[in-house]
Structures are given as C-alpha cells and as structure tokens.
Amino acid sequence: MKKVIVCFTLACCCTAAWAQEADSLRMDSIIHTLPDVLVKGERPMVKVEGSAMIYDLPRMVEQKAIDNVYEALKELPGVTEQGESLLLSGRPVNIIFDGKVTTMTAEQLYTTLRAMPAGRIDKVEVLYNAPARYQLRGAVINVKLKHQTDNKAALQGEVNLAWNQEHTANFGERASLLYNKGPWAVDFMWKHSHGKDFGVTDETSLHTLNDGTTHDISTREVSRYRSHGDNFRLGIDYNIAKDHRLSLVYSGNYEKDNSRQDVSGTIEADFRIRSSDWLHNVRLDYQSPFGLKAGAELTYYHNPETQWLASTLPTGTLNYEITNSQRINRWKFFIAQEHKLKHGWGINYGTTYTTSHDNSSQLTAGTGDRVSQREDNVNAYFGLNKNFSAKLMMDASLAAEYYHSPLWHRWDLFPTLNLTWLPAQGHVLQFGLSSDKAYPEYWAMNNFVTYSNGGYNEITGNPQLKPSVEYQAQAVYILRSKYQFVAWFKHTRDYFIQAPYQRADRLTIEYRYLNFNYQQQAGLQASAPFKIGRWLDSRLTLIGVWMREKDDDFHDLSLDRSVAYVMATMRNTFTLSRRPDIVLTADGMIHSKANQATYDLPGSGYLNLGLRYRFCKQKATLKLFCNDIFRTATINPRVDYKGQHLTMNFACYRTFGISFTYSFGGFKEQKHTEVDTSRFKK
C-alpha cells in the first residue's frame, strides 16, 4: 500500500498535495523513414523527421546541473512538470525508449527516470500525435539510446549516493553497469531506497443530512510512513548484424511500506497499514534489418496489504482488520512491419494482443469478496507516410481496437493524421489530429470499500466504470528553430475522475470514480529560450487553458463547470565557473486558481535552487538542492458546490538534499523500457 494522493490534474502543472494514506484505492482526482530535414538557425537543437521533432538533448543539457533522465526531459520545449510527473503542452505524455512501448505505471516510471543518469541519451523524438506504428496514442517522447560503450573500456559503471530531507529523511543508493564485447551488450541496474515520510492533514466538513441536521466535522490526521524498496533490471542484447537485434530484459521491483495515521478532533482514530508489492517482468524483442519487429512480454504483479482501524465517530465506533490483495498476470504479443516504397511512400502495419487476469480480494474476519476477471485487447493498425516535397510531409494511420471484459465489449477506431510544412529555414508548422483511450485501474473497477480519516471517508470501487475516449486537434509552430507555439482543443468522452461527495443518507464522504459526460479543453502555449553570454541559459514557458467538465449525474447532482487559468514556468542555469565546473540552477513556477470536478483550487507556485560541482576529471559530481523554498507548492483544495462543503489543508515542507555520483570506464547510463503497472493498485 502506497501513499494515498489527492493530485489535482489541471492539464498543465499543479503540485500534488499529499493527503491521508487510507487504503488501496487512491483518492486521486485531480494525470518508411522520411529524409531528415534540418531546422537551421542559431545553434540548432531540433530537426524534423516526418511527424517527429528530433532534439539534440545531450547538447541542450551538457552545461546544466542535471544528473538524471527525468530532469533532462524537463529541458525539452513544451514539457512542464505536474507534481512529480511530466506533461507535454498540457497533456499527459507517454515516455518510451528506442520505440519500445513503456510498460510501467507513471509512479514507477518517474522513479526509474530519476534513478537513471542522463549521459546515455543519444537524442529524443517528440511526437504530439504518435502514429499507430508506435503502438501508443497521444503525445509521445521517444528516448533514443546509445547502445555502445566507449571502445576503450568494455566495462563501464556508475555509483550514486543521495540524501533528501523534507520533514524526515530519505536515502538512496544506486549502481549501474554496462558491458560490451563483440555482438553482446549487457546492462544491469540496481537501486535501493529507504527512509521515512511525515504529513499532516487538517480537514473540515460541514455535512447536511436528509433529516435536515447539519454536522460540523473537524479532524487532524498525523501520518507517519516508513518504507524501503529495490528496483533492478538486467538486459541482454545480441546484435546479429546491422539493424538486426535480439533483446531479452528482466525488470523487477520490491517495496515494503508501513504507515500509521493518528486522527484527532471530532473523530478519534488509530489507523495502521502494512503492505508490500512484487513486480516481475520479462520481455523478448526481435528487430530485423527488413523492417520486421516482433516481441512478447509477461508481467506478474502482487500487492498484499493489511489494514487495522480503531475509530470513534459521531455515529459510533469502527474496529476492523481488512486484508486486501491484488494479483495481476498479463501477457502481450506484437508483430509489426514497415516498408519503404518508391517515390517517397512508406507503409506500416501490425497487430498487438494483450490479455490480463485480475485476481483481487478483500477479506474481513475471514469473509469478504473475491474477484477473478479477464480482459482481452486486440489492436490492428495500418499507416502510410509520404514526403511530397522538401517542405511538405504527411503521416497518417488508422487503428481498430476491440476491448473485451466481463462488463464491456466494444470496438473503437483511432485515426491519426500529421501534416508538417517547412515554409522557410528555421520555421516548422505542424497540424495534427488524434484520438486515444484511457483505462481505469483494475482495483478501481472492483466493488471494494476501504476507509480513511478515521472511517469518515469511504473509498469505493465502481464495477460500471468505462474507459474514456479522447479526440484532439493541435497545431505546433516553431519559429527560428527555438521559439515554440502550440494551440490545441481536446474533447474526452466518458472522462472518469474521483471526487468527494458528502452523502445525504449517512455521515460519510464517499470517494468513487465516476464517468462524466465529457471534459473539454482549449489551450495555448508559448516557449522561448534566451541566453546572456556564456553565463546564463534560460527558458520561459507560458500556458493558458480553458476547461469545461460536465456530468448530468454526479451522484444526485448535476455538474457543469468551466474555468480559465494560466501558468508560467522559468528554468535558469547560471554558469558560475568553468574551471572548476560549478553551475547554479533556479527554477520557478506560478499557477493561477482553477477548479476540477467539485474542487476549487487556489493559486500555487514554487522556487527551486540547485548547485552542481564536477571534479576529478568530470568523473565525480556533487549536487546540492533546495526545493519549494517559500513552501507555496502545495494546493489546499476547497469544495463549496450545491450544498457540498469541505476544506482540506496539507502541511508543506521545504525539501533539501545532497547527492554524490562517481563514474568509471567512461560510463554513460543506459535508458530502459519500463513495466506498465498503470492500472495496478497503488
């Protein structure tokens, strides 16, 4: 069982606010090759290949205080940070490696990205509307890797030690090795993390019941967490010949968490949770020199959890022990083919089959519910691309997908179109149409109930929850190779979200994922870099969004809310000295007030500072940082909508830390495809 998060997703950047660790359902409501065309200009960092924009990311970050992949990706134009994840032009983005689909939850993916040094990046592809051959829909960042070590050293490696101090301390140790000999390449990564967390949540609820009585519920929850975990990976590549490769990868993860929440005020409670989770993933990939790709993947995930609650509420007492368990087995098989034809045409086609088996249970005093259900997903696609001239390119595809579960059986078509025009050197105009589908977590679709805030909050599953379908139109313009402007409109049908609802029949706040009629967004983004000599390198990003959410049946209410908000981020790198190599970073963000579902969200912002020192012939790196200096990043939401009255205040702390990294053998870290657990219990 991991932290329960109330994360307000504003389709651009908001900071996650940490709430009660409650249960297994997160209270989470608010996440044919064409010729290369070089975009020329002052120190060009980007070129266009079909629908992809290729960035020379290593050169963009070489002088910055960046020591991992996650921080490096934040330097891409249009990329902003939401809490502890990344967005591309205000929308969630898929991150993959070497064109291989990332198979990992967002939480685990970003943990892994932070554990990986940035030196192994070769280049990065950014696609605002990924063609179907990527086996993903929507925005994609494809990290291209350097697959060979320095010829002077067959064995290379890196070790890292880190300490982060918020209210309590967390520690991390990492080791990475890369070995090449002849056609063989072997890489290994291990990271151990351990430490404690602390949080305080003040919650006030003015709760009106059907009998006309009004109850003023005021609580303070003090949460203490202790955890440790290991991430490990072993990859073996065999290069049969040029562009002819066989790859085998094993990825694993183990984590154990213990937490305790003490609730005082109107409710007195002692709540304890003990959980652990195991993840095993094995993937085999084959790539041929004639455009054929095939692969198979097996994922096993198990998350047992035990909760104990002793609570006194205005309506009585609760004393229980609940045992939750989720066990997922998932298999994936795919085959894809690309052909280069005459006159600049190219075609691609393929199919993917995914099947999963969810075995979940919730037991109290030996009795309870068990769920055993299977899902099947078949996707077949066909795409074509064409370079009509040196200035006009097209990439189009159509995917047909069949989704089968015990409740839903549906076909969907997903068209994608990208048109790229290069009117002059340094200018790029791209127009895209795309569609996508999002699936809820497995656990959120089970009819289980668990508690938080001493039992006053109930987190309830929804077996009727449907996948959402998204349609988006987008235009991207790059001026003089460096100034970027993006405009988009998005409509999401059956948009699902979880928000609090004060029940009128009993003294309970219910958190339950529901499908809305739709969500709509229209947005504008501008991103501009600038430099002053050799000592300052900055990038300013401005985003404006209009958003509307509509639901005719939000419990017993109707909901139709719209809002416009703006956000500005600025990243600055000051080169204090080149010999010795010392740089200072100063990153800031401000966000206007907004809303989501029934929540009203105040404005927020942050200022982060970092100092990096490289020495010992660039083999050693020492980094110091302090994040959220003014303690303004945390959002304290409020609900005041059609008789619903609720406020939440979360403790906010500065975070400071230090890390030391040492590389040997000319090491540059390998990036990896990760395991998809986005629908597993967190």
XYZ file of C-alpha atoms in Angstrom:
682
model
C 0.000 0.000 0.000
C 1.497 3.284 -1.058
C 0.631 6.842 -0.296
C -2.871 7.965 -0.987
C -2.587 11.044 -3.142
C -5.003 13.831 -3.883
C -3.423 15.072 -7.106
C -5.247 17.872 -8.883
C -4.623 17.479 -12.621
C -5.041 20.795 -14.387
C -3.771 19.554 -17.743
C -0.719 21.663 -17.277
C 1.136 21.944 -13.988
C -0.100 21.625 -10.436
C 1.753 20.275 -7.451
C 0.481 17.081 -5.867
C -0.944 17.610 -2.418
C -0.344 14.734 -0.039
C -3.402 13.526 1.818
C -4.326 10.604 4.016
C -2.801 7.218 3.378
C -6.035 5.356 3.535
C -6.433 2.254 1.508
C -5.918 0.511 -1.749
C -7.962 2.874 -3.890
C -6.149 6.144 -4.304
C -8.175 9.245 -3.611
C -6.763 10.602 -6.855
C -8.975 13.020 -8.681
C -7.195 15.553 -9.797
C -2.902 12.720 -14.735
C 9.000 4.319 -44.285
C 11.633 6.746 -42.949
C 11.461 10.208 -44.473
C 14.542 12.239 -45.330
C 15.918 14.287 -42.445
C 15.088 17.971 -42.705
C 17.377 20.144 -40.598
C 15.803 23.154 -38.929
C 18.654 25.646 -39.170
C 19.317 28.637 -37.031
C 21.393 29.794 -34.099
C 22.868 26.653 -32.572
C 20.061 24.400 -33.919
C 18.849 21.781 -31.476
C 15.936 20.339 -33.454
C 15.279 18.773 -36.825
C 12.172 17.233 -38.349
C 11.746 13.622 -39.453
C 8.197 13.069 -40.672
C 5.861 13.751 -37.737
C 8.678 13.643 -35.157
C 10.727 16.556 -33.868
C 14.249 15.381 -33.038
C 16.069 17.205 -30.241
C 19.783 17.066 -29.502
C 19.039 16.785 -25.791
C 22.588 15.878 -24.661
C 23.863 19.194 -26.043
C 20.921 21.067 -24.518
C 21.799 19.843 -21.005
C 25.587 19.486 -21.173
C 26.220 22.640 -19.120
C 23.255 22.281 -16.774
C 23.021 20.877 -13.259
C 21.242 17.750 -14.457
C 22.171 14.248 -13.353
C 19.198 12.082 -14.397
C 16.863 11.460 -17.315
C 13.809 12.956 -15.642
C 15.496 16.328 -15.138
C 16.878 16.227 -18.684
C 13.439 15.725 -20.232
C 12.167 18.838 -18.432
C 14.507 20.854 -20.669
C 12.510 19.959 -23.803
C 10.362 22.810 -25.182
C 6.730 22.348 -24.182
C 7.480 19.948 -21.320
C 6.197 21.052 -17.909
C 6.017 19.334 -14.553
C 2.804 18.383 -12.741
C 3.546 17.281 -9.225
C 6.055 14.503 -9.827
C 5.266 13.744 -13.478
C 5.707 15.372 -16.887
C 3.269 16.893 -19.368
C 3.747 17.879 -22.998
C 1.792 21.014 -23.916
C -0.613 20.483 -21.061
C -1.425 16.819 -21.669
C -0.062 13.545 -20.253
C 2.812 12.134 -22.287
C 3.970 8.555 -22.890
C 7.716 8.025 -22.471
C 9.272 5.161 -24.417
C 12.790 4.028 -25.252
C 14.048 3.137 -28.729
C 10.467 2.970 -29.967
C 9.530 0.273 -27.459
C 6.318 0.879 -25.581
C 6.851 1.813 -21.957
C 5.118 -0.756 -19.769
C 5.129 0.850 -16.366
C 2.920 2.930 -14.076
C 3.570 6.649 -14.081
C 4.782 6.445 -10.482
C 7.267 3.659 -11.183
C 8.340 5.158 -14.489
C 9.266 8.500 -12.976
C 11.014 6.831 -10.058
C 13.123 4.926 -12.571
C 13.793 8.008 -14.698
C 15.112 9.823 -11.634
C 17.369 6.866 -10.907
C 18.986 6.939 -14.366
C 21.791 9.370 -15.257
C 21.244 11.483 -18.358
C 24.517 10.633 -20.087
C 23.169 7.657 -22.010
C 20.696 9.721 -24.069
C 21.611 9.879 -27.748
C 18.694 12.028 -28.917
C 14.991 12.456 -28.222
C 11.952 12.309 -30.529
C 8.898 14.378 -29.586
C 5.571 13.449 -31.194
C 2.477 15.429 -30.314
C 0.291 12.869 -32.111
C 2.022 9.494 -32.330
C 1.250 7.387 -35.430
C -0.169 3.923 -34.788
C 3.156 2.184 -35.519
C 4.390 3.390 -32.108
C 1.683 1.162 -30.542
C 0.657 4.179 -28.465
C -1.764 7.032 -28.957
C -1.463 10.677 -27.993
C 1.726 12.549 -27.084
C 4.961 10.522 -27.007
C 8.564 11.234 -26.040
C 10.844 8.580 -27.542
C 14.292 8.473 -25.912
C 16.886 7.123 -28.329
C 19.757 5.356 -26.569
C 23.459 4.985 -27.077
C 23.890 1.221 -27.286
C 27.679 1.003 -27.377
C 30.121 1.742 -24.600
C 33.349 3.617 -25.144
C 35.618 1.314 -27.152
C 38.415 1.996 -24.693
C 36.546 0.289 -21.874
C 34.366 -2.810 -22.235
C 33.130 -2.399 -18.650
C 31.672 0.883 -17.511
C 29.753 1.801 -14.408
C 28.431 4.403 -12.044
C 27.553 4.587 -8.369
C 25.349 7.187 -6.690
C 24.512 8.084 -3.095
C 21.684 10.504 -2.252
C 20.038 12.033 0.819
C 16.786 14.037 0.713
C 15.476 15.818 3.779
C 11.908 17.073 3.976
C 10.290 16.765 7.419
C 12.036 13.398 7.642
C 14.914 11.866 5.686
C 15.025 9.526 2.701
C 18.097 7.825 1.266
C 19.006 6.139 -1.988
C 21.905 4.042 -3.282
C 22.274 3.181 -6.958
C 24.702 1.123 -9.030
C 24.755 0.725 -12.817
C 26.994 -1.404 -15.017
C 27.313 -1.683 -18.791
C 29.432 -4.320 -20.547
C 30.083 -4.789 -24.274
C 32.057 -7.469 -26.034
C 31.636 -8.306 -29.698
C 27.936 -8.622 -30.583
C 26.909 -8.841 -26.916
C 25.811 -5.963 -24.704
C 24.775 -6.483 -21.081
C 23.490 -3.830 -18.709
C 22.493 -4.046 -15.072
C 20.883 -1.502 -12.764
C 20.008 -1.702 -9.078
C 18.649 0.973 -6.776
C 17.809 0.696 -3.091
C 15.688 3.406 -1.462
C 14.668 3.706 2.169
C 13.503 6.285 4.664
C 10.549 7.908 6.379
C 7.818 10.411 5.484
C 5.614 12.617 7.597
C 2.414 14.506 6.799
C -0.361 16.479 8.472
C -3.848 16.931 7.013
C -6.480 19.233 8.505
C -9.989 18.593 7.168
C -13.226 20.466 7.896
C -16.602 19.234 6.651
C -19.996 20.917 7.036
C -22.238 17.916 6.364
C -26.026 18.167 5.887
C -28.204 15.016 6.034
C -31.658 14.235 4.659
C -33.240 14.761 8.089
C -32.131 18.411 7.993
C -29.400 18.098 10.611
C -26.010 19.664 9.968
C -22.802 18.209 11.370
C -19.533 20.111 11.717
C -16.722 17.551 11.360
C -13.205 18.791 12.054
C -10.193 16.456 12.111
C -6.409 16.492 12.111
C -4.576 13.477 10.750
C -0.888 12.988 11.502
C 0.668 10.403 9.177
C 3.977 8.625 9.551
C 5.392 6.356 6.862
C 8.371 4.031 6.744
C 9.373 2.241 3.566
C 12.183 0.531 1.726
C 12.383 -0.892 -1.746
C 14.575 -2.175 -4.562
C 14.438 -1.652 -8.325
C 16.557 -3.881 -10.513
C 16.980 -4.645 -14.189
C 19.082 -6.979 -16.330
C 19.190 -6.501 -20.099
C 20.964 -8.616 -22.706
C 21.271 -7.511 -26.359
C 22.686 -9.700 -29.117
C 23.479 -7.788 -32.321
C 23.216 -10.395 -35.057
C 24.133 -7.851 -37.746
C 23.491 -4.197 -38.522
C 19.889 -3.317 -37.572
C 19.398 -6.980 -36.627
C 18.980 -7.416 -32.885
C 17.603 -9.802 -30.287
C 16.924 -8.386 -26.809
C 15.936 -10.009 -23.520
C 15.105 -7.890 -20.475
C 14.108 -8.763 -16.925
C 12.791 -5.979 -14.680
C 11.823 -6.342 -11.043
C 10.628 -4.231 -8.168
C 10.047 -4.891 -4.493
C 8.670 -2.421 -1.982
C 7.527 -2.683 1.616
C 5.576 0.062 3.418
C 4.409 0.575 6.988
C 2.292 3.548 7.962
C 0.313 4.892 10.857
C -2.273 7.677 10.977
C -3.476 9.224 14.213
C -6.735 11.179 13.865
C -7.938 13.680 16.459
C -10.822 16.144 16.720
C -14.440 15.214 16.037
C -13.119 11.757 15.171
C -10.558 9.857 17.231
C -8.810 7.058 15.384
C -5.727 4.890 15.115
C -5.202 3.581 11.578
C -2.324 1.316 10.513
C -1.380 -0.170 7.150
C 1.223 -2.744 6.228
C 1.766 -3.567 2.570
C 4.297 -4.926 0.123
C 4.387 -5.420 -3.616
C 6.354 -7.501 -6.068
C 6.686 -6.865 -9.777
C 8.320 -9.240 -12.291
C 8.504 -8.501 -15.996
C 10.218 -10.421 -18.792
C 10.297 -9.069 -22.341
C 11.758 -10.520 -25.552
C 12.179 -8.270 -28.622
C 13.333 -9.086 -32.151
C 14.243 -6.485 -34.793
C 15.141 -7.414 -38.364
C 17.007 -5.356 -40.989
C 13.991 -5.524 -43.337
C 11.552 -3.652 -41.081
C 10.056 -6.530 -39.095
C 9.632 -6.190 -35.330
C 8.115 -8.766 -33.003
C 8.006 -9.394 -29.302
C 6.394 -10.997 -26.283
C 6.074 -9.817 -22.710
C 4.944 -11.322 -19.405
C 4.130 -9.264 -16.303
C 3.337 -10.563 -12.819
C 2.298 -8.186 -10.029
C 1.259 -8.976 -6.456
C 0.290 -6.479 -3.759
C -0.879 -7.892 -0.405
C -1.975 -5.376 2.223
C -3.392 -5.413 5.750
C -5.247 -2.521 7.412
C -6.196 -2.070 11.067
C -8.624 0.643 12.200
C -9.917 1.555 15.655
C -12.081 4.654 15.465
C -14.703 6.613 17.381
C -17.059 8.678 15.193
C -20.184 10.748 15.991
C -22.233 7.811 14.668
C -20.472 5.062 16.658
C -17.267 3.051 16.588
C -15.325 1.103 13.980
C -12.957 -1.761 14.762
C -11.782 -3.931 11.928
C -8.926 -5.710 10.234
C -9.057 -5.850 6.429
C -6.814 -7.915 4.182
C -6.570 -6.674 0.590
C -4.775 -8.432 -2.212
C -4.276 -7.803 -5.906
C -2.552 -10.254 -8.225
C -2.241 -9.463 -11.926
C -0.958 -11.714 -14.693
C -0.639 -10.050 -18.084
C 0.670 -11.266 -21.445
C 1.404 -9.157 -24.509
C 2.349 -10.235 -28.042
C 3.004 -7.979 -31.026
C 4.278 -8.053 -34.599
C 4.883 -5.055 -36.860
C 6.250 -4.421 -40.338
C 7.445 -1.324 -42.206
C 8.150 -0.983 -45.947
C 9.875 1.747 -47.930
C 8.237 2.156 -51.331
C 9.032 4.143 -54.445
C 8.503 7.887 -54.834
C 8.932 8.578 -51.111
C 5.966 6.491 -49.905
C 6.105 4.229 -46.909
C 3.611 1.894 -45.281
C 3.473 0.202 -41.890
C 1.088 -2.273 -40.311
C 0.896 -4.593 -37.339
C -1.155 -6.076 -34.560
C -0.943 -6.325 -30.775
C -2.752 -8.735 -28.488
C -2.886 -8.162 -24.727
C -4.656 -10.331 -22.182
C -4.737 -9.891 -18.418
C -6.133 -11.813 -15.468
C -7.031 -9.878 -12.305
C -7.297 -11.853 -9.067
C -8.237 -9.463 -6.249
C -9.775 -9.951 -2.849
C -10.894 -8.072 0.249
C -11.440 -10.092 3.400
C -12.700 -9.073 6.849
C -12.787 -11.637 9.675
C -12.372 -14.424 7.130
C -15.256 -13.340 4.903
C -15.409 -10.883 2.034
C -15.302 -10.524 -1.728
C -13.085 -12.115 -4.327
C -12.784 -11.003 -7.942
C -11.399 -13.039 -10.806
C -11.824 -11.478 -14.211
C -10.106 -11.413 -17.553
C -9.631 -8.640 -20.096
C -8.635 -9.006 -23.750
C -7.499 -6.282 -26.108
C -6.760 -6.720 -29.815
C -5.357 -3.836 -31.832
C -4.621 -3.833 -35.575
C -3.346 -0.812 -37.481
C -2.312 0.393 -40.919
C -0.338 3.539 -41.635
C 1.284 5.380 -44.506
C 3.634 8.313 -44.825
C 4.746 10.478 -47.715
C 7.294 13.199 -48.353
C 5.536 15.263 -51.029
C 8.430 17.706 -51.280
C 11.304 19.008 -49.230
C 8.799 21.206 -47.389
C 5.628 19.114 -47.035
C 5.288 15.758 -45.230
C 2.347 13.622 -44.215
C 1.958 10.729 -41.751
C -1.434 9.046 -41.317
C -2.687 5.854 -39.676
C -5.848 4.088 -38.587
C -6.056 1.623 -35.698
C -9.004 -0.654 -34.929
C -9.247 -1.934 -31.367
C -11.512 -4.479 -29.703
C -11.811 -4.391 -25.902
C -13.449 -7.254 -24.024
C -14.116 -7.531 -20.282
C -16.874 -9.156 -18.184
C -18.812 -5.885 -18.437
C -17.758 -4.176 -21.675
C -17.424 -5.352 -25.273
C -16.628 -2.555 -27.709
C -14.912 -1.687 -30.952
C -13.155 1.646 -31.442
C -11.396 3.279 -34.377
C -8.448 5.590 -33.743
C -7.407 7.777 -36.707
C -4.225 9.854 -36.589
C -3.096 12.497 -39.087
C 0.011 14.689 -39.047
C 0.868 17.298 -41.701
C 4.246 19.043 -41.455
C 5.163 22.108 -43.517
C 8.556 23.818 -43.587
C 7.874 27.253 -45.128
C 11.452 28.505 -44.632
C 14.656 27.658 -42.842
C 14.098 27.626 -39.092
C 10.291 27.564 -39.417
C 8.114 24.486 -38.836
C 4.319 24.286 -38.878
C 2.665 21.007 -37.902
C -1.031 20.193 -37.716
C -2.275 17.010 -36.073
C -5.500 15.126 -35.395
C -5.501 12.222 -32.952
C -7.634 10.038 -30.707
C -6.904 7.973 -27.628
C -8.459 5.732 -24.992
C -7.690 5.591 -21.243
C -8.445 2.645 -18.969
C -9.111 2.905 -15.213
C -7.043 0.981 -12.695
C -8.080 -2.621 -12.120
C -8.701 -2.006 -8.412
C -10.965 0.994 -9.095
C -13.305 -1.322 -11.046
C -13.787 -3.732 -8.126
C -16.690 -3.352 -5.703
C -14.489 -2.952 -2.622
C -14.781 -0.369 0.179
C -11.982 0.887 2.413
C -11.650 3.857 4.747
C -9.593 6.900 5.641
C -9.835 9.839 8.049
C -10.881 7.506 10.856
C -13.619 5.874 8.757
C -15.436 9.111 7.852
C -14.091 8.885 4.283
C -15.073 5.809 2.259
C -13.158 4.877 -0.877
C -15.445 2.790 -3.066
C -14.843 0.890 -6.285
C -17.078 1.148 -9.341
C -17.599 -2.003 -11.445
C -19.567 0.077 -14.003
C -16.607 2.349 -14.775
C -15.930 2.689 -18.504
C -12.764 3.603 -20.422
C -12.634 7.179 -21.693
C -12.107 8.169 -25.338
C -10.274 11.362 -26.298
C -10.178 13.370 -29.529
C -7.676 16.179 -30.067
C -6.682 18.713 -32.726
C -3.365 20.508 -32.357
C -1.125 22.968 -34.182
C 2.582 23.469 -33.451
C 4.720 26.288 -34.833
C 8.485 26.604 -34.359
C 9.995 29.999 -35.130
C 13.693 30.478 -35.844
C 14.433 26.963 -34.592
C 13.843 27.842 -30.947
C 10.575 29.685 -30.226
C 7.669 27.256 -29.941
C 3.921 27.960 -30.029
C 1.201 25.326 -29.537
C -2.597 25.553 -29.761
C -4.949 22.642 -29.061
C -8.528 21.568 -28.452
C -9.441 18.289 -26.754
C -12.761 16.527 -26.125
C -12.808 13.496 -23.798
C -15.924 11.321 -23.791
C -16.692 9.265 -20.658
C -13.959 11.141 -18.825
C -13.510 9.478 -15.413
C -12.435 11.130 -12.200
C -12.725 10.674 -8.441
C -14.060 13.481 -6.245
C -15.535 13.691 -2.716
C -19.295 13.563 -2.156
C -20.977 14.151 1.212
C -23.714 11.554 1.312
C -27.131 12.781 2.471
C -28.312 9.432 3.866
C -25.446 8.954 6.354
C -22.474 10.764 7.817
C -19.916 9.682 5.201
C -17.804 11.295 2.491
C -17.649 8.944 -0.484
C -14.727 8.892 -2.922
C -15.672 6.986 -6.066
C -14.502 7.095 -9.670
C -17.335 8.165 -11.973
C -17.683 8.682 -15.713
C -18.582 12.258 -16.655
C -20.386 13.145 -19.857
C -17.223 14.808 -21.098
C -14.298 17.088 -20.434
C -13.209 19.757 -22.919
C -10.010 21.763 -23.075
C -8.673 24.539 -25.287
C -5.172 25.818 -24.729
C -2.286 27.974 -25.906
C 1.382 27.574 -25.054
C 4.474 29.623 -25.841
C 8.038 28.581 -25.043
C 11.082 30.817 -25.536
C 14.758 30.219 -24.655
C 17.245 33.021 -24.211
C 20.888 33.371 -23.249
C 23.161 36.071 -21.904
C 26.736 35.389 -22.874
C 28.052 32.098 -21.590
C 26.845 32.545 -18.034
C 23.007 32.423 -18.309
C 20.809 29.913 -20.155
C 17.042 30.265 -19.569
C 13.705 29.064 -20.904
C 10.311 30.690 -20.256
C 7.071 28.755 -20.846
C 3.594 30.306 -20.704
C 0.365 28.269 -20.813
C -3.263 29.361 -20.883
C -6.107 26.833 -20.659
C -9.888 26.921 -20.787
C -11.509 23.765 -19.386
C -15.093 22.540 -19.053
C -16.367 19.429 -17.228
C -19.944 18.251 -17.498
C -21.800 15.424 -15.729
C -25.586 15.126 -15.645
C -25.456 12.501 -12.883
C -22.753 13.302 -10.331
C -24.356 11.264 -7.546
C -27.642 13.201 -7.128
C -26.217 16.465 -8.522
C -25.683 17.865 -11.980
C -22.260 19.345 -12.640
C -21.286 21.771 -15.394
C -18.233 23.879 -14.576
C -15.742 25.785 -16.679
C -12.626 27.740 -15.801
C -9.736 29.567 -17.447
C -6.315 29.551 -15.844
C -2.714 30.423 -16.680
C 0.679 29.089 -15.696
C 4.231 30.337 -16.153
C 7.452 28.387 -15.613
C 11.027 29.537 -15.935
C 14.199 27.455 -15.819
C 17.546 29.213 -15.380
C 21.107 27.889 -15.423
C 23.925 30.175 -14.231
C 27.479 29.099 -15.042
C 29.421 30.358 -12.031
C 32.729 28.859 -13.082
C 34.035 26.628 -15.856
C 37.270 25.715 -14.056
C 36.248 24.412 -11.590
C 32.953 23.348 -13.188
C 30.228 24.929 -10.997
C 26.682 25.784 -12.093
C 23.645 27.129 -10.250
C 20.042 26.409 -11.266
C 16.970 28.462 -10.319
C 13.580 27.122 -11.445
C 10.220 28.713 -10.680
C 6.517 28.273 -11.421
C 3.327 30.222 -10.738
C -0.207 28.954 -11.354
C -3.488 30.845 -11.122
C -6.524 29.474 -9.298
C -8.609 26.833 -11.068
C -11.177 24.121 -10.430
C -11.680 20.447 -11.142
C -14.861 18.453 -10.600
C -16.297 19.985 -7.385
C -12.910 21.234 -6.161
C -11.898 24.904 -6.090
C -8.108 25.085 -6.322
C -6.156 28.137 -5.151
C -3.103 29.552 -6.890
C 0.273 27.946 -6.264
C 3.930 28.174 -7.209
C 7.458 27.242 -6.246
C 11.100 28.292 -6.389
C 13.800 25.601 -6.521
C 17.563 26.141 -6.282
C 20.368 23.707 -7.092
C 24.177 23.772 -7.147
C 26.312 21.266 -9.102
C 30.093 20.784 -8.865
C 32.016 18.418 -11.178
C 35.556 17.400 -10.369
C 38.062 14.550 -10.633
C 38.252 14.906 -14.435
C 34.443 15.097 -14.696
C 34.074 11.624 -13.158
C 32.670 12.879 -9.860
C 29.609 15.090 -9.376
C 28.376 16.687 -6.169
C 24.896 18.226 -6.189
C 23.100 20.294 -3.538
C 19.496 21.442 -3.841
C 16.596 23.061 -2.007
C 13.075 22.788 -3.454
C 9.969 24.839 -2.701
C 11.925 27.423 -0.759
C 8.864 29.512 0.129
C 6.620 26.477 0.823
C 3.987 27.569 -1.715
C 3.752 24.490 -3.939
C 1.093 22.548 -2.047
C -2.538 23.055 -3.089
C -5.186 23.239 -0.369
C -8.494 22.492 -2.119
C -11.975 23.606 -1.127
C -15.426 22.294 -2.061
C -18.362 24.705 -1.932
C -20.817 23.452 -4.545
C -24.579 22.808 -4.347
C -24.655 22.031 -0.621
C -21.252 20.295 -0.541
C -18.858 21.995 1.909
C -15.367 20.640 2.517
C -11.888 22.122 3.052
C -8.518 20.368 3.201
C -5.175 21.780 4.304
C -1.955 19.842 3.809
C 1.312 20.506 5.569
C 4.010 21.790 3.211
C 7.757 21.455 3.797
C 10.904 22.538 2.027
C 12.986 19.712 0.616
C 16.768 19.888 0.569
C 19.355 17.271 -0.165
C 22.738 16.225 -1.459
C 23.886 13.568 -3.901
C 27.275 12.234 -4.976
C 27.915 10.383 -8.232
C 31.075 8.700 -9.471
C 31.529 7.162 -12.940
C 34.255 4.842 -14.153
C 35.187 3.463 -17.549
C 33.643 6.445 -19.349
C 30.206 5.344 -18.170
C 27.080 6.770 -19.750
C 23.908 5.285 -18.359
C 21.549 3.122 -20.408
C 17.848 4.053 -20.558
C 15.353 1.264 -20.384
C 11.855 0.255 -21.324
C 9.807 0.004 -18.143
C 6.957 -2.171 -16.947
C 3.387 -0.916 -17.329
C 1.578 -1.095 -13.992
C -0.582 1.972 -14.573
C -3.755 0.033 -13.769
C -2.391 -1.813 -10.739
C -3.327 -0.947 -7.169
C -1.229 1.873 -5.684
